[in-house]
mmCIF file of C-alpha atoms in Angstrom:
data_model
loop_
_atom_site.group_PDB
_atom_site.id
_atom_site.type_symbol
_atom_site.label_atom_id
_atom_site.label_comp_id
_atom_site.label_asym_id
_atom_site.label_seq_id
_atom_site.Cartn_x
_atom_site.Cartn_y
_atom_site.Cartn_z
ATOM 1 C CA TRP B 1390 35.473 -42.332 8.459
ATOM 2 C CA LEU B 1391 32.830 -39.597 8.322
ATOM 3 C CA PRO B 1392 33.851 -37.601 11.437
ATOM 4 C CA LEU B 1393 37.357 -37.213 9.994
ATOM 5 C CA ALA B 1394 36.200 -36.128 6.502
ATOM 6 C CA GLY B 1395 35.705 -32.608 5.202
ATOM 7 C CA ALA B 1396 32.404 -30.764 5.565
ATOM 8 C CA ILE B 1397 30.991 -31.562 2.114
ATOM 9 C CA ASP B 1398 32.096 -35.196 2.346
ATOM 10 C CA ARG B 1399 30.390 -35.517 5.739
ATOM 11 C CA ILE B 1400 27.152 -34.007 4.428
ATOM 12 C CA ILE B 1401 27.129 -36.355 1.451
ATOM 13 C CA GLY B 1402 28.180 -39.311 3.586
ATOM 14 C CA TYR B 1403 25.573 -38.745 6.289
ATOM 15 C CA THR B 1404 22.891 -38.148 3.647
ATOM 16 C CA PHE B 1405 23.588 -41.409 1.833
ATOM 17 C CA THR B 1406 24.144 -43.527 4.939
ATOM 18 C CA LEU B 1407 22.294 -42.373 8.008
ATOM 19 C CA GLY B 1408 19.799 -40.033 6.318
ATOM 20 C CA ILE B 1409 18.469 -42.526 3.797
ATOM 21 C CA VAL B 1410 18.200 -45.295 6.381
ATOM 22 C CA GLN B 1411 16.402 -43.130 8.940
ATOM 23 C CA GLU B 1412 13.948 -41.579 6.516
ATOM 24 C CA SER B 1413 13.250 -44.862 4.721
ATOM 25 C CA VAL B 1414 12.457 -46.586 8.008
ATOM 26 C CA LYS B 1415 10.143 -43.789 9.150
ATOM 27 C CA TYR B 1416 8.485 -43.640 5.727
ATOM 28 C CA ALA B 1417 7.983 -47.417 5.679
ATOM 29 C CA VAL B 1418 6.355 -47.357 9.121
ATOM 30 C CA VAL B 1419 3.818 -44.759 8.039
ATOM 31 C CA ARG B 1420 3.336 -46.162 4.551
ATOM 32 C CA PHE B 1421 2.653 -49.721 5.613
ATOM 33 C CA THR B 1422 0.643 -49.047 8.776
ATOM 34 C CA THR B 1423 -1.569 -46.034 8.068
ATOM 35 C CA TRP B 1424 -1.417 -44.942 4.438
ATOM 36 C CA PRO B 1425 -3.861 -44.421 2.624
ATOM 37 C CA ASP B 1426 -6.762 -45.770 4.691
ATOM 38 C CA HIS B 1427 -6.210 -43.619 7.782
ATOM 39 C CA PHE B 1428 -5.430 -40.371 5.965
ATOM 40 C CA ARG B 1429 -8.668 -38.373 6.072
ATOM 41 C CA THR B 1430 -7.046 -34.930 5.877
ATOM 42 C CA ARG B 1431 -3.646 -33.674 4.846
ATOM 43 C CA LEU B 1432 -2.667 -33.007 8.451
ATOM 44 C CA ASP B 1433 -3.202 -36.680 9.298
ATOM 45 C CA GLY B 1434 0.002 -37.277 7.378
ATOM 46 C CA ALA B 1435 1.836 -34.780 9.572
ATOM 47 C CA ALA B 1436 0.496 -36.450 12.710
ATOM 48 C CA TYR B 1437 1.436 -39.979 11.645
ATOM 49 C CA CYS B 1438 4.874 -38.922 10.407
ATOM 50 C CA ALA B 1439 5.484 -36.976 13.618
ATOM 51 C CA ALA B 1440 4.599 -40.080 15.620
ATOM 52 C CA SER B 1441 7.033 -42.182 13.590
ATOM 53 C CA ALA B 1442 9.741 -39.534 14.104
ATOM 54 C CA VAL B 1443 9.222 -39.454 17.856
ATOM 55 C CA GLY B 1444 9.297 -43.269 17.959
ATOM 56 C CA TYR B 1445 12.504 -43.397 15.947
ATOM 57 C CA ALA B 1446 14.079 -40.672 18.111
ATOM 58 C CA PHE B 1447 13.072 -42.639 21.218
ATOM 59 C CA VAL B 1448 15.032 -45.642 19.945
ATOM 60 C CA LEU B 1449 18.058 -43.444 19.169
ATOM 61 C CA ASN B 1450 17.940 -41.820 22.590
ATOM 62 C CA PHE B 1451 17.403 -45.097 24.415
ATOM 63 C CA ARG B 1452 20.431 -46.561 22.617
ATOM 64 C CA LEU B 1453 22.418 -43.465 23.575
ATOM 65 C CA LEU B 1454 21.496 -43.957 27.224
ATOM 66 C CA LEU B 1455 22.312 -47.682 27.144
ATOM 67 C CA ASN B 1456 25.719 -47.114 25.528
ATOM 68 C CA ASN B 1457 26.609 -44.202 27.855
ATOM 69 C CA PRO B 1458 25.108 -44.945 31.281
ATOM 70 C CA ASN B 1459 27.152 -42.220 33.005
ATOM 71 C CA VAL B 1460 26.158 -39.390 30.670
ATOM 72 C CA SER B 1461 25.233 -36.205 32.510
ATOM 73 C CA PRO B 1462 21.561 -35.199 32.458
ATOM 74 C CA ASP B 1463 22.160 -31.882 30.685
ATOM 75 C CA VAL B 1464 24.076 -33.524 27.845
ATOM 76 C CA LEU B 1465 21.425 -36.234 27.571
ATOM 77 C CA ALA B 1466 18.619 -33.666 27.489
ATOM 78 C CA MET B 1467 20.284 -31.704 24.708
ATOM 79 C CA GLN B 1468 20.976 -34.839 22.692
ATOM 80 C CA VAL B 1469 17.361 -35.983 23.133
ATOM 81 C CA PHE B 1470 16.062 -32.616 21.914
ATOM 82 C CA ASP B 1471 18.493 -32.587 18.986
ATOM 83 C CA ASN B 1472 17.456 -36.084 17.885
ATOM 84 C CA VAL B 1473 13.746 -35.350 18.201
ATOM 85 C CA ALA B 1474 13.979 -31.979 16.424
ATOM 86 C CA VAL B 1475 15.934 -33.219 13.397
ATOM 87 C CA ASN B 1476 13.853 -36.384 13.011
ATOM 88 C CA LEU B 1477 10.613 -34.434 13.365
ATOM 89 C CA ALA B 1478 11.676 -31.830 10.802
ATOM 90 C CA ALA B 1479 12.632 -34.491 8.257
ATOM 91 C CA SER B 1480 9.380 -36.402 8.848
ATOM 92 C CA LEU B 1481 7.331 -33.258 8.281
ATOM 93 C CA ILE B 1482 8.827 -33.006 4.810
ATOM 94 C CA ILE B 1483 7.860 -36.614 4.096
ATOM 95 C CA SER B 1484 4.355 -35.998 5.468
ATOM 96 C CA TYR B 1485 3.820 -33.361 2.797
ATOM 97 C CA GLY B 1486 4.743 -35.844 0.082
ATOM 98 C CA LEU B 1487 2.445 -38.523 1.493
ATOM 99 C CA ALA B 1488 -0.445 -36.079 1.795
ATOM 100 C CA GLU B 1489 -0.014 -34.802 -1.737
ATOM 101 C CA VAL B 1490 0.094 -38.309 -3.177
ATOM 102 C CA ARG B 1491 -3.038 -39.223 -1.226
ATOM 103 C CA PHE B 1492 -5.152 -36.109 -1.891
ATOM 104 C CA ASP B 1493 -3.850 -34.636 -5.130
ATOM 105 C CA LYS B 1494 -2.253 -35.623 -8.400
ATOM 106 C CA PRO B 1495 1.333 -34.478 -7.825
ATOM 107 C CA MET B 1496 4.262 -34.574 -10.176
ATOM 108 C CA PRO B 1497 5.856 -37.989 -10.578
ATOM 109 C CA PHE B 1498 8.474 -38.916 -7.997
ATOM 110 C CA LEU B 1499 7.241 -36.352 -5.434
ATOM 111 C CA LEU B 1500 7.345 -38.964 -2.695
ATOM 112 C CA THR B 1501 10.871 -39.991 -3.663
ATOM 113 C CA ILE B 1502 11.915 -36.344 -3.684
ATOM 114 C CA THR B 1503 10.480 -35.699 -0.225
ATOM 115 C CA VAL B 1504 12.210 -38.760 1.240
ATOM 116 C CA ALA B 1505 15.461 -37.611 -0.394
ATOM 117 C CA LEU B 1506 14.983 -34.094 1.038
ATOM 118 C CA GLY B 1507 14.424 -35.584 4.482
ATOM 119 C CA ALA B 1508 17.621 -37.593 4.102
ATOM 120 C CA LEU B 1509 19.484 -34.490 2.922
ATOM 121 C CA LEU B 1510 18.166 -32.555 5.914
ATOM 122 C CA ASN B 1511 19.635 -35.245 8.190
ATOM 123 C CA GLY B 1512 22.871 -35.204 6.208
ATOM 124 C CA ILE B 1513 23.207 -31.451 6.640
ATOM 125 C CA ALA B 1514 22.007 -31.248 10.245
ATOM 126 C CA ILE B 1515 24.282 -33.879 11.777
ATOM 127 C CA PRO B 1516 27.669 -32.358 10.841
ATOM 128 C CA LEU B 1517 26.495 -28.761 11.299
ATOM 129 C CA ARG B 1518 25.042 -29.451 14.732
ATOM 130 C CA SER B 1519 28.182 -31.279 15.856
ATOM 131 C CA GLY B 1520 30.354 -28.503 14.441
ATOM 132 C CA LEU B 1521 28.387 -25.892 16.357
ATOM 133 C CA THR B 1522 28.377 -27.934 19.562
ATOM 134 C CA ASN B 1523 31.949 -29.225 19.747
ATOM 135 C CA ALA B 1524 34.775 -27.052 20.981
ATOM 136 C CA GLY B 1525 37.176 -25.510 18.525
ATOM 137 C CA PHE B 1526 40.855 -24.899 19.041
ATOM 138 C CA ALA B 1527 41.816 -21.458 20.284
ATOM 139 C CA LEU B 1528 44.798 -19.879 22.019
ATOM 140 C CA ALA B 1529 42.630 -18.577 24.853
ATOM 141 C CA GLY B 1530 41.223 -22.023 25.526
ATOM 142 C CA SER B 1531 38.234 -23.850 24.212
ATOM 143 C CA ALA B 1532 34.987 -25.106 25.608
ATOM 144 C CA PRO B 1533 32.063 -26.890 24.008
ATOM 145 C CA THR B 1534 29.039 -24.746 23.174
ATOM 146 C CA PRO B 1535 26.009 -27.032 23.377
ATOM 147 C CA LEU B 1536 23.585 -24.099 23.281
ATOM 148 C CA PHE B 1537 24.610 -23.386 19.686
ATOM 149 C CA GLY B 1538 23.641 -26.933 18.721
ATOM 150 C CA LEU B 1539 20.388 -26.619 20.642
ATOM 151 C CA GLY B 1540 19.608 -23.318 18.930
ATOM 152 C CA PHE B 1541 20.428 -24.796 15.538
ATOM 153 C CA SER B 1542 18.092 -27.761 16.101
ATOM 154 C CA ALA B 1543 15.293 -25.496 17.324
ATOM 155 C CA ALA B 1544 15.717 -23.108 14.384
ATOM 156 C CA LEU B 1545 15.774 -26.015 11.949
ATOM 157 C CA LEU B 1546 12.557 -27.445 13.392
ATOM 158 C CA VAL B 1547 10.801 -24.068 13.316
ATOM 159 C CA ALA B 1548 11.961 -23.267 9.760
ATOM 160 C CA VAL B 1549 10.891 -26.630 8.360
ATOM 161 C CA GLY B 1550 7.633 -26.490 10.323
ATOM 162 C CA VAL B 1551 6.771 -23.056 8.914
ATOM 163 C CA ALA B 1552 7.683 -24.118 5.364
ATOM 164 C CA VAL B 1553 5.623 -27.314 5.541
ATOM 165 C CA ALA B 1554 2.698 -25.460 7.149
ATOM 166 C CA PHE B 1555 2.796 -23.037 4.214
ATOM 167 C CA LEU B 1556 2.797 -25.929 1.744
ATOM 168 C CA PHE B 1557 -0.116 -27.642 3.518
ATOM 169 C CA THR B 1558 -2.113 -24.389 3.651
ATOM 170 C CA ASN B 1559 -1.439 -23.686 -0.005
ATOM 171 C CA ALA B 1560 -2.478 -27.213 -1.018
ATOM 172 C CA GLU B 1561 -5.710 -26.951 0.991
ATOM 173 C CA ARG B 1562 -6.497 -23.582 -0.576
ATOM 174 C CA GLN B 1563 -5.904 -24.928 -4.077
ATOM 175 C CA ALA B 1564 -8.129 -27.936 -3.339
ATOM 176 C CA ARG B 1565 -10.937 -25.637 -2.115
ATOM 177 C CA GLU B 1566 -10.591 -23.418 -5.187
ATOM 178 C CA ALA B 1567 -10.672 -26.444 -7.507
ATOM 179 C CA ALA B 1568 -13.779 -27.786 -5.753
ATOM 180 C CA ALA B 1569 -15.478 -24.380 -5.960
ATOM 181 C CA SER B 1570 -14.719 -24.039 -9.683
ATOM 182 C CA ARG B 1571 -16.211 -27.488 -10.356
ATOM 183 C CA ASP B 1572 -19.436 -26.514 -8.568
#
């Protein structure tokens, strides 16, 4: 029902179905295997969440290959990159929430908000990427444009990575300033 819905309905639908499931599974893996004992620095959260994202993307891509054994290598490579990029970007958002809860006293519900933002990122990325990749109808003919989807996934990963790196840097700076003012 989602591929046939309008754009806003697809974003909401993918956020509340696929996005919440994916981000909750990745969060649960990190939360119940490494957190808080193995978090020594804030970037440990990014590393563990990135590992859970790559693992989850591996399962998605392996299922894609099993269900479509005759898929061409170029299509498979693009789909693999798209899955890894979107899952990694969403997990980076969650890693910030985990790190803040572990090393700081954040506002209540920060972890819930970061998981919801990761789910929303999935909900937005899936229909936009497919809309950019799939062919549209035109009088002159139509052809799929997979490079647009690839570019979108790469830009999304870079944008989220830069934003989360800024948040991590800012949190580290504030922690150093607070420690210096106490001394």
